[in-house]
């Protein structure tokens, strides 16, 4: 939000510089993110002075150029070459002296330098309106008033305004500070706490009166819950035109483009007082009536940006007797706005339901200054005051007269909120004992009225414009921000309590695994749990009826909670690939959300993604892409770290994986992983292979807690290794070999490992060769060859019988 320093000074005589004022605003909770300079004329006309043309002669070397002698004041005379057709002796003209910086229409600067033009020296430039940024005329130089003295600064003549603009990062709860008046009110409280009692100057509306009652617009509100207060008044015989310079400068300073005097007046009052207003061309209001109501779904309406929109049945509309004129609190219609031909206007000032306005604005993807304020909650009791202020301002700058009484539909007066504040709670939350008089002084500066005082606390009345102050803790926060966070003393003693927690707490296990993954070259990501419902169409596993929808989504891309972790990961991969980061290893701890008939469920997950090379490029390593087996090794290392063993493996059939596996315990599925289908990757413009893992983290945690650590002594006797080269059918998996081996020799067999795979020449069709090693060990004695041979024969027999295997 932009706030003008000069504009603030209309309400409060600030005793300090903009920099110091900005520091105070930040201390008060209105964080100033930056201060920028504003000049109503770019460059401020620095270096441009009034010059008197003493003589004007033809250039000896150019027919269209003139040689002039210019008096710049203080006896200084210079020669300037000028090509303007209207230059003549005796004129008073604006002169940009040597070193002056001027700006073109694009904002690009250029410096006036001493030079030669067709052989004649030129010491400056005589300027046109356009070159100075004072108008659009550039057919000739600007001729100035004859009474001006040479050397007079042109900036003083045209009252160039220099301002400083605060960029305030306004938090959503501070609806009261969405205006210059609101910010000035906070500054008054801040300076009062510093011992500086400044007067807050309130805009006057005492001169408001009805000139005649010749144009009456009837107002009807169908649902007072959607429009608790609606005011309107008419003005007639106005002249729509350009706003005065002071008003244009105020709007330009805060980034608004002036339109015309009527529209500019409503924008000015909105940023002055925080109350949005809207002016309708009264001649375009059919039946001389305003109806505030909702219309049936599907109704077409064209807004001021010339976009035809389809209305929702809950959109509150401003209508006349025949048609809609504007979306209440959001945007006006193209057919009812003020134009150069407008002579009569109906001026609207209202309080619309914040939730209704926000839903409508988000539905139509419209964000206006008006909706910004209505969504957060304006002061319902300032609606009429702002209307009077705007009507008087329009009358001042556009002429005309007020031609109706104010029609004020205020259905149920909103009372100021009551809060009881206890001194004990104040001191406890702030951490310092504040004196009663200090508390009362701060509350008074915030316009919070003290109704009664007891030994334990005080009864308070909160003004209606403080919609965010509803609880005792809210009041204490107000006291603290005005008292000053920096004024709270830091004690010499720090008290801490040590909490006893299990080593199996979720966050501890997450940190353990995250540390391991980062050591293996992975980066942790955190994605938004909100996503688009369109992803439901990418997998049959995602059901529309199971999705959790947002009632008031920020956009269609963030309208539902995710049912799967894969899509946010693919978004991250696509984002990085588009920025030439081709080697990606990422992981995320997150949740998925489902709405079943039995109720809503949240499930924790750990997802891993690998795409591109597994290691960073280096002279001492061969580039190799991360593949299915590399990811499997990463998964096994996680389970090893958690002490989880003995998992069952089976193939996964899914519309996400082109090939994949599932690891599960006897009770639940723990993880699925595999190569993501190319058809799915194409949806995210990903051309390289992606391998994805999805851990059911809740089940992993549960199994981790069940694991018991067993300690055994290191074996004193050597182990023995034997190898088999097995000829197998293509359908046989290594896991089957491993399981059979474990079942055959449960006591002596300590390890099974696949160390070579061969498929190709010299093998029968449909066959492959596995080289498998077996490690045997007896804890009590050294194994003999005879014992090992016997165990190997048992293994060979099982492989031949159950897998149709042959020894090569």
mmCIF file with all atom_site columns, C-alpha atoms in Angstrom, residues 406-603:
data_model
loop_
_atom_site.group_PDB
_atom_site.id
_atom_site.type_symbol
_atom_site.label_atom_id
_atom_site.label_alt_id
_atom_site.label_comp_id
_atom_site.label_asym_id
_atom_site.label_entity_id
_atom_site.label_seq_id
_atom_site.pdbx_PDB_ins_code
_atom_site.Cartn_x
_atom_site.Cartn_y
_atom_site.Cartn_z
_atom_site.occupancy
_atom_site.B_iso_or_equiv
_atom_site.pdbx_formal_charge
_atom_site.auth_seq_id
_atom_site.auth_comp_id
_atom_site.auth_asym_id
_atom_site.auth_atom_id
_atom_site.pdbx_PDB_model_num
ATOM 1   C CA . UNK A 1 406 ? -28.835 11.453  1.322   1.00 0.00 ? 406 UNK A CA 1
ATOM 2   C CA . UNK A 1 407 ? -30.784 8.211   1.165   1.00 0.00 ? 407 UNK A CA 1
ATOM 3   C CA . UNK A 1 408 ? -29.229 6.132   3.967   1.00 0.00 ? 408 UNK A CA 1
ATOM 4   C CA . UNK A 1 409 ? -30.402 2.541   4.392   1.00 0.00 ? 409 UNK A CA 1
ATOM 5   C CA . UNK A 1 410 ? -28.765 1.403   7.648   1.00 0.00 ? 410 UNK A CA 1
ATOM 6   C CA . UNK A 1 411 ? -30.718 -1.672  8.683   1.00 0.00 ? 411 UNK A CA 1
ATOM 7   C CA . UNK A 1 412 ? -29.150 -2.658  11.976  1.00 0.00 ? 412 UNK A CA 1
ATOM 8   C CA . UNK A 1 413 ? -26.776 -0.284  13.668  1.00 0.00 ? 413 UNK A CA 1
ATOM 9   C CA . UNK A 1 414 ? -23.531 -1.976  14.592  1.00 0.00 ? 414 UNK A CA 1
ATOM 10  C CA . UNK A 1 415 ? -22.631 -1.158  18.161  1.00 0.00 ? 415 UNK A CA 1
ATOM 11  C CA . UNK A 1 416 ? -19.095 -0.586  19.371  1.00 0.00 ? 416 UNK A CA 1
ATOM 12  C CA . UNK A 1 417 ? -17.561 -3.728  20.869  1.00 0.00 ? 417 UNK A CA 1
ATOM 13  C CA . UNK A 1 418 ? -17.155 -4.161  24.637  1.00 0.00 ? 418 UNK A CA 1
ATOM 14  C CA . UNK A 1 419 ? -14.023 -5.726  26.172  1.00 0.00 ? 419 UNK A CA 1
ATOM 15  C CA . UNK A 1 420 ? -12.888 -6.064  29.795  1.00 0.00 ? 420 UNK A CA 1
ATOM 16  C CA . UNK A 1 421 ? -9.131  -5.668  30.205  1.00 0.00 ? 421 UNK A CA 1
ATOM 17  C CA . UNK A 1 422 ? -7.390  -7.108  33.280  1.00 0.00 ? 422 UNK A CA 1
ATOM 18  C CA . UNK A 1 423 ? -4.146  -5.529  34.495  1.00 0.00 ? 423 UNK A CA 1
ATOM 19  C CA . UNK A 1 424 ? -2.744  -8.955  35.371  1.00 0.00 ? 424 UNK A CA 1
ATOM 20  C CA . UNK A 1 425 ? -3.212  -10.200 31.792  1.00 0.00 ? 425 UNK A CA 1
ATOM 21  C CA . UNK A 1 426 ? -1.587  -7.030  30.391  1.00 0.00 ? 426 UNK A CA 1
ATOM 22  C CA . UNK A 1 427 ? 1.527   -7.454  32.536  1.00 0.00 ? 427 UNK A CA 1
ATOM 23  C CA . UNK A 1 428 ? 1.694   -11.198 31.913  1.00 0.00 ? 428 UNK A CA 1
ATOM 24  C CA . UNK A 1 429 ? 1.532   -10.973 28.104  1.00 0.00 ? 429 UNK A CA 1
ATOM 25  C CA . UNK A 1 430 ? 3.759   -7.925  27.772  1.00 0.00 ? 430 UNK A CA 1
ATOM 26  C CA . UNK A 1 431 ? 6.269   -9.195  30.307  1.00 0.00 ? 431 UNK A CA 1
ATOM 27  C CA . UNK A 1 432 ? 6.538   -5.838  32.030  1.00 0.00 ? 432 UNK A CA 1
ATOM 28  C CA . UNK A 1 433 ? 4.404   -4.014  34.599  1.00 0.00 ? 433 UNK A CA 1
ATOM 29  C CA . UNK A 1 434 ? 2.873   -0.956  32.914  1.00 0.00 ? 434 UNK A CA 1
ATOM 30  C CA . UNK A 1 435 ? 1.435   1.819   35.026  1.00 0.00 ? 435 UNK A CA 1
ATOM 31  C CA . UNK A 1 436 ? -2.307  2.308   34.897  1.00 0.00 ? 436 UNK A CA 1
ATOM 32  C CA . UNK A 1 437 ? -1.962  5.881   33.617  1.00 0.00 ? 437 UNK A CA 1
ATOM 33  C CA . UNK A 1 438 ? 0.273   4.708   30.761  1.00 0.00 ? 438 UNK A CA 1
ATOM 34  C CA . UNK A 1 439 ? -2.320  2.139   29.721  1.00 0.00 ? 439 UNK A CA 1
ATOM 35  C CA . UNK A 1 440 ? -5.130  4.718   29.882  1.00 0.00 ? 440 UNK A CA 1
ATOM 36  C CA . UNK A 1 441 ? -3.094  7.225   27.857  1.00 0.00 ? 441 UNK A CA 1
ATOM 37  C CA . UNK A 1 442 ? -2.367  4.687   25.116  1.00 0.00 ? 442 UNK A CA 1
ATOM 38  C CA . UNK A 1 443 ? -5.987  3.562   24.959  1.00 0.00 ? 443 UNK A CA 1
ATOM 39  C CA . UNK A 1 444 ? -7.164  7.169   24.691  1.00 0.00 ? 444 UNK A CA 1
ATOM 40  C CA . UNK A 1 445 ? -4.729  7.830   21.817  1.00 0.00 ? 445 UNK A CA 1
ATOM 41  C CA . UNK A 1 446 ? -6.236  4.819   20.025  1.00 0.00 ? 446 UNK A CA 1
ATOM 42  C CA . UNK A 1 447 ? -9.775  6.176   20.583  1.00 0.00 ? 447 UNK A CA 1
ATOM 43  C CA . UNK A 1 448 ? -10.597 3.192   22.817  1.00 0.00 ? 448 UNK A CA 1
ATOM 44  C CA . UNK A 1 449 ? -12.933 4.540   25.476  1.00 0.00 ? 449 UNK A CA 1
ATOM 45  C CA . UNK A 1 450 ? -12.506 3.550   29.133  1.00 0.00 ? 450 UNK A CA 1
ATOM 46  C CA . UNK A 1 451 ? -15.983 3.042   30.631  1.00 0.00 ? 451 UNK A CA 1
ATOM 47  C CA . UNK A 1 452 ? -15.062 2.008   34.164  1.00 0.00 ? 452 UNK A CA 1
ATOM 48  C CA . UNK A 1 453 ? -12.037 1.042   36.225  1.00 0.00 ? 453 UNK A CA 1
ATOM 49  C CA . UNK A 1 454 ? -11.815 -1.531  39.016  1.00 0.00 ? 454 UNK A CA 1
ATOM 50  C CA . UNK A 1 455 ? -8.944  -2.901  41.062  1.00 0.00 ? 455 UNK A CA 1
ATOM 51  C CA . UNK A 1 456 ? -8.457  -5.753  38.598  1.00 0.00 ? 456 UNK A CA 1
ATOM 52  C CA . UNK A 1 457 ? -8.999  -4.010  35.271  1.00 0.00 ? 457 UNK A CA 1
ATOM 53  C CA . UNK A 1 458 ? -11.086 -1.718  33.128  1.00 0.00 ? 458 UNK A CA 1
ATOM 54  C CA . UNK A 1 459 ? -14.136 -1.952  30.884  1.00 0.00 ? 459 UNK A CA 1
ATOM 55  C CA . UNK A 1 460 ? -13.503 -0.695  27.346  1.00 0.00 ? 460 UNK A CA 1
ATOM 56  C CA . UNK A 1 461 ? -15.475 0.289   24.260  1.00 0.00 ? 461 UNK A CA 1
ATOM 57  C CA . UNK A 1 462 ? -13.708 -0.477  20.976  1.00 0.00 ? 462 UNK A CA 1
ATOM 58  C CA . UNK A 1 463 ? -14.488 1.873   18.050  1.00 0.00 ? 463 UNK A CA 1
ATOM 59  C CA . UNK A 1 464 ? -16.292 0.257   15.110  1.00 0.00 ? 464 UNK A CA 1
ATOM 60  C CA . UNK A 1 465 ? -13.448 0.856   12.672  1.00 0.00 ? 465 UNK A CA 1
ATOM 61  C CA . UNK A 1 466 ? -11.203 -1.526  14.649  1.00 0.00 ? 466 UNK A CA 1
ATOM 62  C CA . UNK A 1 467 ? -12.748 -4.717  13.280  1.00 0.00 ? 467 UNK A CA 1
ATOM 63  C CA . UNK A 1 468 ? -9.641  -6.676  14.313  1.00 0.00 ? 468 UNK A CA 1
ATOM 64  C CA . UNK A 1 469 ? -9.843  -5.789  18.033  1.00 0.00 ? 469 UNK A CA 1
ATOM 65  C CA . UNK A 1 470 ? -12.430 -8.132  19.554  1.00 0.00 ? 470 UNK A CA 1
ATOM 66  C CA . UNK A 1 471 ? -10.630 -9.839  22.467  1.00 0.00 ? 471 UNK A CA 1
ATOM 67  C CA . UNK A 1 472 ? -8.654  -8.862  25.503  1.00 0.00 ? 472 UNK A CA 1
ATOM 68  C CA . UNK A 1 473 ? -5.445  -10.138 23.874  1.00 0.00 ? 473 UNK A CA 1
ATOM 69  C CA . UNK A 1 474 ? -6.128  -7.911  20.844  1.00 0.00 ? 474 UNK A CA 1
ATOM 70  C CA . UNK A 1 475 ? -6.308  -4.857  23.106  1.00 0.00 ? 475 UNK A CA 1
ATOM 71  C CA . UNK A 1 476 ? -3.038  -5.843  24.784  1.00 0.00 ? 476 UNK A CA 1
ATOM 72  C CA . UNK A 1 477 ? -1.403  -6.135  21.376  1.00 0.00 ? 477 UNK A CA 1
ATOM 73  C CA . UNK A 1 478 ? -2.584  -2.589  20.604  1.00 0.00 ? 478 UNK A CA 1
ATOM 74  C CA . UNK A 1 479 ? -1.143  -1.318  23.877  1.00 0.00 ? 479 UNK A CA 1
ATOM 75  C CA . UNK A 1 480 ? 2.158   -3.046  23.208  1.00 0.00 ? 480 UNK A CA 1
ATOM 76  C CA . UNK A 1 481 ? 2.667   -1.786  19.656  1.00 0.00 ? 481 UNK A CA 1
ATOM 77  C CA . UNK A 1 482 ? 2.062   1.818   20.738  1.00 0.00 ? 482 UNK A CA 1
ATOM 78  C CA . UNK A 1 483 ? 4.116   1.448   23.921  1.00 0.00 ? 483 UNK A CA 1
ATOM 79  C CA . UNK A 1 484 ? 6.907   0.115   21.714  1.00 0.00 ? 484 UNK A CA 1
ATOM 80  C CA . UNK A 1 485 ? 8.331   -3.372  21.391  1.00 0.00 ? 485 UNK A CA 1
ATOM 81  C CA . UNK A 1 486 ? 11.784  -1.820  21.637  1.00 0.00 ? 486 UNK A CA 1
ATOM 82  C CA . UNK A 1 487 ? 10.894  -0.379  25.042  1.00 0.00 ? 487 UNK A CA 1
ATOM 83  C CA . UNK A 1 488 ? 10.360  -3.801  26.620  1.00 0.00 ? 488 UNK A CA 1
ATOM 84  C CA . UNK A 1 489 ? 13.385  -4.569  28.783  1.00 0.00 ? 489 UNK A CA 1
ATOM 85  C CA . UNK A 1 490 ? 15.263  -7.820  28.387  1.00 0.00 ? 490 UNK A CA 1
ATOM 86  C CA . UNK A 1 491 ? 15.684  -9.550  31.727  1.00 0.00 ? 491 UNK A CA 1
ATOM 87  C CA . UNK A 1 492 ? 18.954  -10.884 33.118  1.00 0.00 ? 492 UNK A CA 1
ATOM 88  C CA . UNK A 1 493 ? 17.474  -14.344 33.655  1.00 0.00 ? 493 UNK A CA 1
ATOM 89  C CA . UNK A 1 494 ? 16.098  -16.743 31.062  1.00 0.00 ? 494 UNK A CA 1
ATOM 90  C CA . UNK A 1 495 ? 13.762  -19.503 32.268  1.00 0.00 ? 495 UNK A CA 1
ATOM 91  C CA . UNK A 1 496 ? 13.397  -22.665 30.225  1.00 0.00 ? 496 UNK A CA 1
ATOM 92  C CA . UNK A 1 497 ? 11.626  -25.957 30.749  1.00 0.00 ? 497 UNK A CA 1
ATOM 93  C CA . UNK A 1 498 ? 13.022  -29.167 29.292  1.00 0.00 ? 498 UNK A CA 1
ATOM 94  C CA . UNK A 1 499 ? 10.383  -31.353 27.711  1.00 0.00 ? 499 UNK A CA 1
ATOM 95  C CA . UNK A 1 500 ? 10.710  -35.118 27.791  1.00 0.00 ? 500 UNK A CA 1
ATOM 96  C CA . UNK A 1 501 ? 9.849   -36.595 24.409  1.00 0.00 ? 501 UNK A CA 1
ATOM 97  C CA . UNK A 1 502 ? 10.229  -39.951 22.736  1.00 0.00 ? 502 UNK A CA 1
ATOM 98  C CA . UNK A 1 503 ? 13.001  -40.541 20.223  1.00 0.00 ? 503 UNK A CA 1
ATOM 99  C CA . UNK A 1 504 ? 10.280  -41.781 17.892  1.00 0.00 ? 504 UNK A CA 1
ATOM 100 C CA . UNK A 1 505 ? 8.564   -38.394 17.637  1.00 0.00 ? 505 UNK A CA 1
ATOM 101 C CA . UNK A 1 506 ? 7.623   -37.656 14.042  1.00 0.00 ? 506 UNK A CA 1
ATOM 102 C CA . UNK A 1 507 ? 9.791   -34.535 13.707  1.00 0.00 ? 507 UNK A CA 1
ATOM 103 C CA . UNK A 1 508 ? 12.841  -36.401 15.064  1.00 0.00 ? 508 UNK A CA 1
ATOM 104 C CA . UNK A 1 509 ? 12.489  -39.247 12.577  1.00 0.00 ? 509 UNK A CA 1
ATOM 105 C CA . UNK A 1 510 ? 11.898  -36.726 9.783   1.00 0.00 ? 510 UNK A CA 1
ATOM 106 C CA . UNK A 1 511 ? 15.069  -34.843 10.733  1.00 0.00 ? 511 UNK A CA 1
ATOM 107 C CA . UNK A 1 512 ? 17.016  -38.119 10.862  1.00 0.00 ? 512 UNK A CA 1
ATOM 108 C CA . UNK A 1 513 ? 15.957  -39.168 7.352   1.00 0.00 ? 513 UNK A CA 1
ATOM 109 C CA . UNK A 1 514 ? 16.216  -35.621 5.950   1.00 0.00 ? 514 UNK A CA 1
ATOM 110 C CA . UNK A 1 515 ? 19.811  -35.429 7.179   1.00 0.00 ? 515 UNK A CA 1
ATOM 111 C CA . UNK A 1 516 ? 20.608  -38.734 5.495   1.00 0.00 ? 516 UNK A CA 1
ATOM 112 C CA . UNK A 1 517 ? 18.989  -37.719 2.200   1.00 0.00 ? 517 UNK A CA 1
ATOM 113 C CA . UNK A 1 518 ? 20.742  -34.361 2.069   1.00 0.00 ? 518 UNK A CA 1
ATOM 114 C CA . UNK A 1 519 ? 24.041  -36.166 2.706   1.00 0.00 ? 519 UNK A CA 1
ATOM 115 C CA . UNK A 1 520 ? 23.212  -38.278 -0.368  1.00 0.00 ? 520 UNK A CA 1
ATOM 116 C CA . UNK A 1 521 ? 22.778  -35.149 -2.514  1.00 0.00 ? 521 UNK A CA 1
ATOM 117 C CA . UNK A 1 522 ? 19.018  -34.602 -2.226  1.00 0.00 ? 522 UNK A CA 1
ATOM 118 C CA . UNK A 1 523 ? 17.395  -31.199 -1.718  1.00 0.00 ? 523 UNK A CA 1
ATOM 119 C CA . UNK A 1 524 ? 14.291  -30.792 0.442   1.00 0.00 ? 524 UNK A CA 1
ATOM 120 C CA . UNK A 1 525 ? 11.289  -29.045 -1.088  1.00 0.00 ? 525 UNK A CA 1
ATOM 121 C CA . UNK A 1 526 ? 8.078   -27.710 0.429   1.00 0.00 ? 526 UNK A CA 1
ATOM 122 C CA . UNK A 1 527 ? 5.126   -27.527 -1.949  1.00 0.00 ? 527 UNK A CA 1
ATOM 123 C CA . UNK A 1 528 ? 1.691   -26.006 -1.499  1.00 0.00 ? 528 UNK A CA 1
ATOM 124 C CA . UNK A 1 529 ? -0.931  -28.547 -0.420  1.00 0.00 ? 529 UNK A CA 1
ATOM 125 C CA . UNK A 1 530 ? -3.421  -26.614 -2.569  1.00 0.00 ? 530 UNK A CA 1
ATOM 126 C CA . UNK A 1 531 ? -3.501  -27.609 -6.215  1.00 0.00 ? 531 UNK A CA 1
ATOM 127 C CA . UNK A 1 532 ? -5.743  -27.728 -9.267  1.00 0.00 ? 532 UNK A CA 1
ATOM 128 C CA . UNK A 1 533 ? -8.656  -30.138 -9.676  1.00 0.00 ? 533 UNK A CA 1
ATOM 129 C CA . UNK A 1 534 ? -7.491  -30.699 -13.271 1.00 0.00 ? 534 UNK A CA 1
ATOM 130 C CA . UNK A 1 535 ? -4.855  -33.149 -11.983 1.00 0.00 ? 535 UNK A CA 1
ATOM 131 C CA . UNK A 1 536 ? -7.668  -35.602 -11.208 1.00 0.00 ? 536 UNK A CA 1
ATOM 132 C CA . UNK A 1 537 ? -7.828  -36.308 -14.943 1.00 0.00 ? 537 UNK A CA 1
ATOM 133 C CA . UNK A 1 538 ? -4.187  -37.464 -15.045 1.00 0.00 ? 538 UNK A CA 1
ATOM 134 C CA . UNK A 1 539 ? -4.673  -40.604 -12.947 1.00 0.00 ? 539 UNK A CA 1
ATOM 135 C CA . UNK A 1 540 ? -7.520  -43.017 -12.420 1.00 0.00 ? 540 UNK A CA 1
ATOM 136 C CA . UNK A 1 541 ? -6.392  -43.404 -8.810  1.00 0.00 ? 541 UNK A CA 1
ATOM 137 C CA . UNK A 1 542 ? -7.554  -39.841 -8.075  1.00 0.00 ? 542 UNK A CA 1
ATOM 138 C CA . UNK A 1 543 ? -11.316 -39.556 -7.704  1.00 0.00 ? 543 UNK A CA 1
ATOM 139 C CA . UNK A 1 544 ? -13.222 -36.304 -7.996  1.00 0.00 ? 544 UNK A CA 1
ATOM 140 C CA . UNK A 1 545 ? -15.644 -37.402 -5.294  1.00 0.00 ? 545 UNK A CA 1
ATOM 141 C CA . UNK A 1 546 ? -12.736 -37.831 -2.862  1.00 0.00 ? 546 UNK A CA 1
ATOM 142 C CA . UNK A 1 547 ? -11.250 -34.354 -3.310  1.00 0.00 ? 547 UNK A CA 1
ATOM 143 C CA . UNK A 1 548 ? -11.428 -31.670 -0.600  1.00 0.00 ? 548 UNK A CA 1
ATOM 144 C CA . UNK A 1 549 ? -12.522 -28.420 -2.218  1.00 0.00 ? 549 UNK A CA 1
ATOM 145 C CA . UNK A 1 550 ? -11.832 -24.883 -1.021  1.00 0.00 ? 550 UNK A CA 1
ATOM 146 C CA . UNK A 1 551 ? -14.977 -22.872 -0.368  1.00 0.00 ? 551 UNK A CA 1
ATOM 147 C CA . UNK A 1 552 ? -13.201 -19.634 -1.266  1.00 0.00 ? 552 UNK A CA 1
ATOM 148 C CA . UNK A 1 553 ? -10.210 -20.508 -3.489  1.00 0.00 ? 553 UNK A CA 1
ATOM 149 C CA . UNK A 1 554 ? -7.558  -17.945 -4.369  1.00 0.00 ? 554 UNK A CA 1
ATOM 150 C CA . UNK A 1 555 ? -7.658  -19.254 -7.941  1.00 0.00 ? 555 UNK A CA 1
ATOM 151 C CA . UNK A 1 556 ? -8.645  -22.343 -9.919  1.00 0.00 ? 556 UNK A CA 1
ATOM 152 C CA . UNK A 1 557 ? -5.025  -23.524 -9.701  1.00 0.00 ? 557 UNK A CA 1
ATOM 153 C CA . UNK A 1 558 ? -5.364  -23.605 -5.899  1.00 0.00 ? 558 UNK A CA 1
ATOM 154 C CA . UNK A 1 559 ? -8.937  -24.819 -5.573  1.00 0.00 ? 559 UNK A CA 1
ATOM 155 C CA . UNK A 1 560 ? -8.506  -28.297 -3.990  1.00 0.00 ? 560 UNK A CA 1
ATOM 156 C CA . UNK A 1 561 ? -6.216  -30.082 -1.539  1.00 0.00 ? 561 UNK A CA 1
ATOM 157 C CA . UNK A 1 562 ? -3.891  -32.572 -3.194  1.00 0.00 ? 562 UNK A CA 1
ATOM 158 C CA . UNK A 1 563 ? -4.678  -36.289 -3.266  1.00 0.00 ? 563 UNK A CA 1
ATOM 159 C CA . UNK A 1 564 ? -1.185  -37.259 -4.420  1.00 0.00 ? 564 UNK A CA 1
ATOM 160 C CA . UNK A 1 565 ? 2.358   -35.993 -3.893  1.00 0.00 ? 565 UNK A CA 1
ATOM 161 C CA . UNK A 1 566 ? 3.522   -36.654 -7.451  1.00 0.00 ? 566 UNK A CA 1
ATOM 162 C CA . UNK A 1 567 ? 2.148   -33.603 -9.226  1.00 0.00 ? 567 UNK A CA 1
ATOM 163 C CA . UNK A 1 568 ? 3.714   -30.967 -6.981  1.00 0.00 ? 568 UNK A CA 1
ATOM 164 C CA . UNK A 1 569 ? 7.031   -32.800 -7.430  1.00 0.00 ? 569 UNK A CA 1
ATOM 165 C CA . UNK A 1 570 ? 6.674   -32.853 -11.222 1.00 0.00 ? 570 UNK A CA 1
ATOM 166 C CA . UNK A 1 571 ? 5.865   -29.126 -11.126 1.00 0.00 ? 571 UNK A CA 1
ATOM 167 C CA . UNK A 1 572 ? 9.129   -28.530 -9.252  1.00 0.00 ? 572 UNK A CA 1
ATOM 168 C CA . UNK A 1 573 ? 11.108  -30.671 -11.719 1.00 0.00 ? 573 UNK A CA 1
ATOM 169 C CA . UNK A 1 574 ? 9.571   -28.871 -14.699 1.00 0.00 ? 574 UNK A CA 1
ATOM 170 C CA . UNK A 1 575 ? 10.346  -25.491 -13.120 1.00 0.00 ? 575 UNK A CA 1
ATOM 171 C CA . UNK A 1 576 ? 13.991  -26.442 -12.602 1.00 0.00 ? 576 UNK A CA 1
ATOM 172 C CA . UNK A 1 577 ? 14.423  -28.008 -16.048 1.00 0.00 ? 577 UNK A CA 1
ATOM 173 C CA . UNK A 1 578 ? 13.136  -24.800 -17.628 1.00 0.00 ? 578 UNK A CA 1
ATOM 174 C CA . UNK A 1 579 ? 15.957  -23.012 -15.824 1.00 0.00 ? 579 UNK A CA 1
ATOM 175 C CA . UNK A 1 580 ? 18.656  -25.397 -17.064 1.00 0.00 ? 580 UNK A CA 1
ATOM 176 C CA . UNK A 1 581 ? 18.954  -27.378 -13.821 1.00 0.00 ? 581 UNK A CA 1
ATOM 177 C CA . UNK A 1 582 ? 18.906  -30.809 -15.414 1.00 0.00 ? 582 UNK A CA 1
ATOM 178 C CA . UNK A 1 583 ? 20.181  -32.977 -12.573 1.00 0.00 ? 583 UNK A CA 1
ATOM 179 C CA . UNK A 1 584 ? 17.541  -33.131 -9.857  1.00 0.00 ? 584 UNK A CA 1
ATOM 180 C CA . UNK A 1 585 ? 17.269  -35.098 -6.621  1.00 0.00 ? 585 UNK A CA 1
ATOM 181 C CA . UNK A 1 586 ? 14.537  -33.785 -4.337  1.00 0.00 ? 586 UNK A CA 1
ATOM 182 C CA . UNK A 1 587 ? 12.384  -34.995 -1.456  1.00 0.00 ? 587 UNK A CA 1
ATOM 183 C CA . UNK A 1 588 ? 9.365   -33.661 0.416   1.00 0.00 ? 588 UNK A CA 1
ATOM 184 C CA . UNK A 1 589 ? 7.576   -34.472 3.647   1.00 0.00 ? 589 UNK A CA 1
ATOM 185 C CA . UNK A 1 590 ? 3.939   -33.603 3.113   1.00 0.00 ? 590 UNK A CA 1
ATOM 186 C CA . UNK A 1 591 ? 0.311   -34.625 3.371   1.00 0.00 ? 591 UNK A CA 1
ATOM 187 C CA . UNK A 1 592 ? -2.443  -35.811 1.065   1.00 0.00 ? 592 UNK A CA 1
ATOM 188 C CA . UNK A 1 593 ? -6.112  -35.171 1.724   1.00 0.00 ? 593 UNK A CA 1
ATOM 189 C CA . UNK A 1 594 ? -9.236  -37.171 0.939   1.00 0.00 ? 594 UNK A CA 1
ATOM 190 C CA . UNK A 1 595 ? -12.913 -36.801 1.683   1.00 0.00 ? 595 UNK A CA 1
ATOM 191 C CA . UNK A 1 596 ? -14.503 -40.236 2.027   1.00 0.00 ? 596 UNK A CA 1
ATOM 192 C CA . UNK A 1 597 ? -18.032 -41.167 2.988   1.00 0.00 ? 597 UNK A CA 1
ATOM 193 C CA . UNK A 1 598 ? -16.703 -42.140 6.415   1.00 0.00 ? 598 UNK A CA 1
ATOM 194 C CA . UNK A 1 599 ? -15.030 -38.742 6.851   1.00 0.00 ? 599 UNK A CA 1
ATOM 195 C CA . UNK A 1 600 ? -12.004 -36.702 5.839   1.00 0.00 ? 600 UNK A CA 1
ATOM 196 C CA . UNK A 1 601 ? -8.488  -38.146 6.069   1.00 0.00 ? 601 UNK A CA 1
ATOM 197 C CA . UNK A 1 602 ? -5.006  -36.653 6.135   1.00 0.00 ? 602 UNK A CA 1
ATOM 198 C CA . UNK A 1 603 ? -2.101  -38.973 5.359   1.00 0.00 ? 603 UNK A CA 1
#
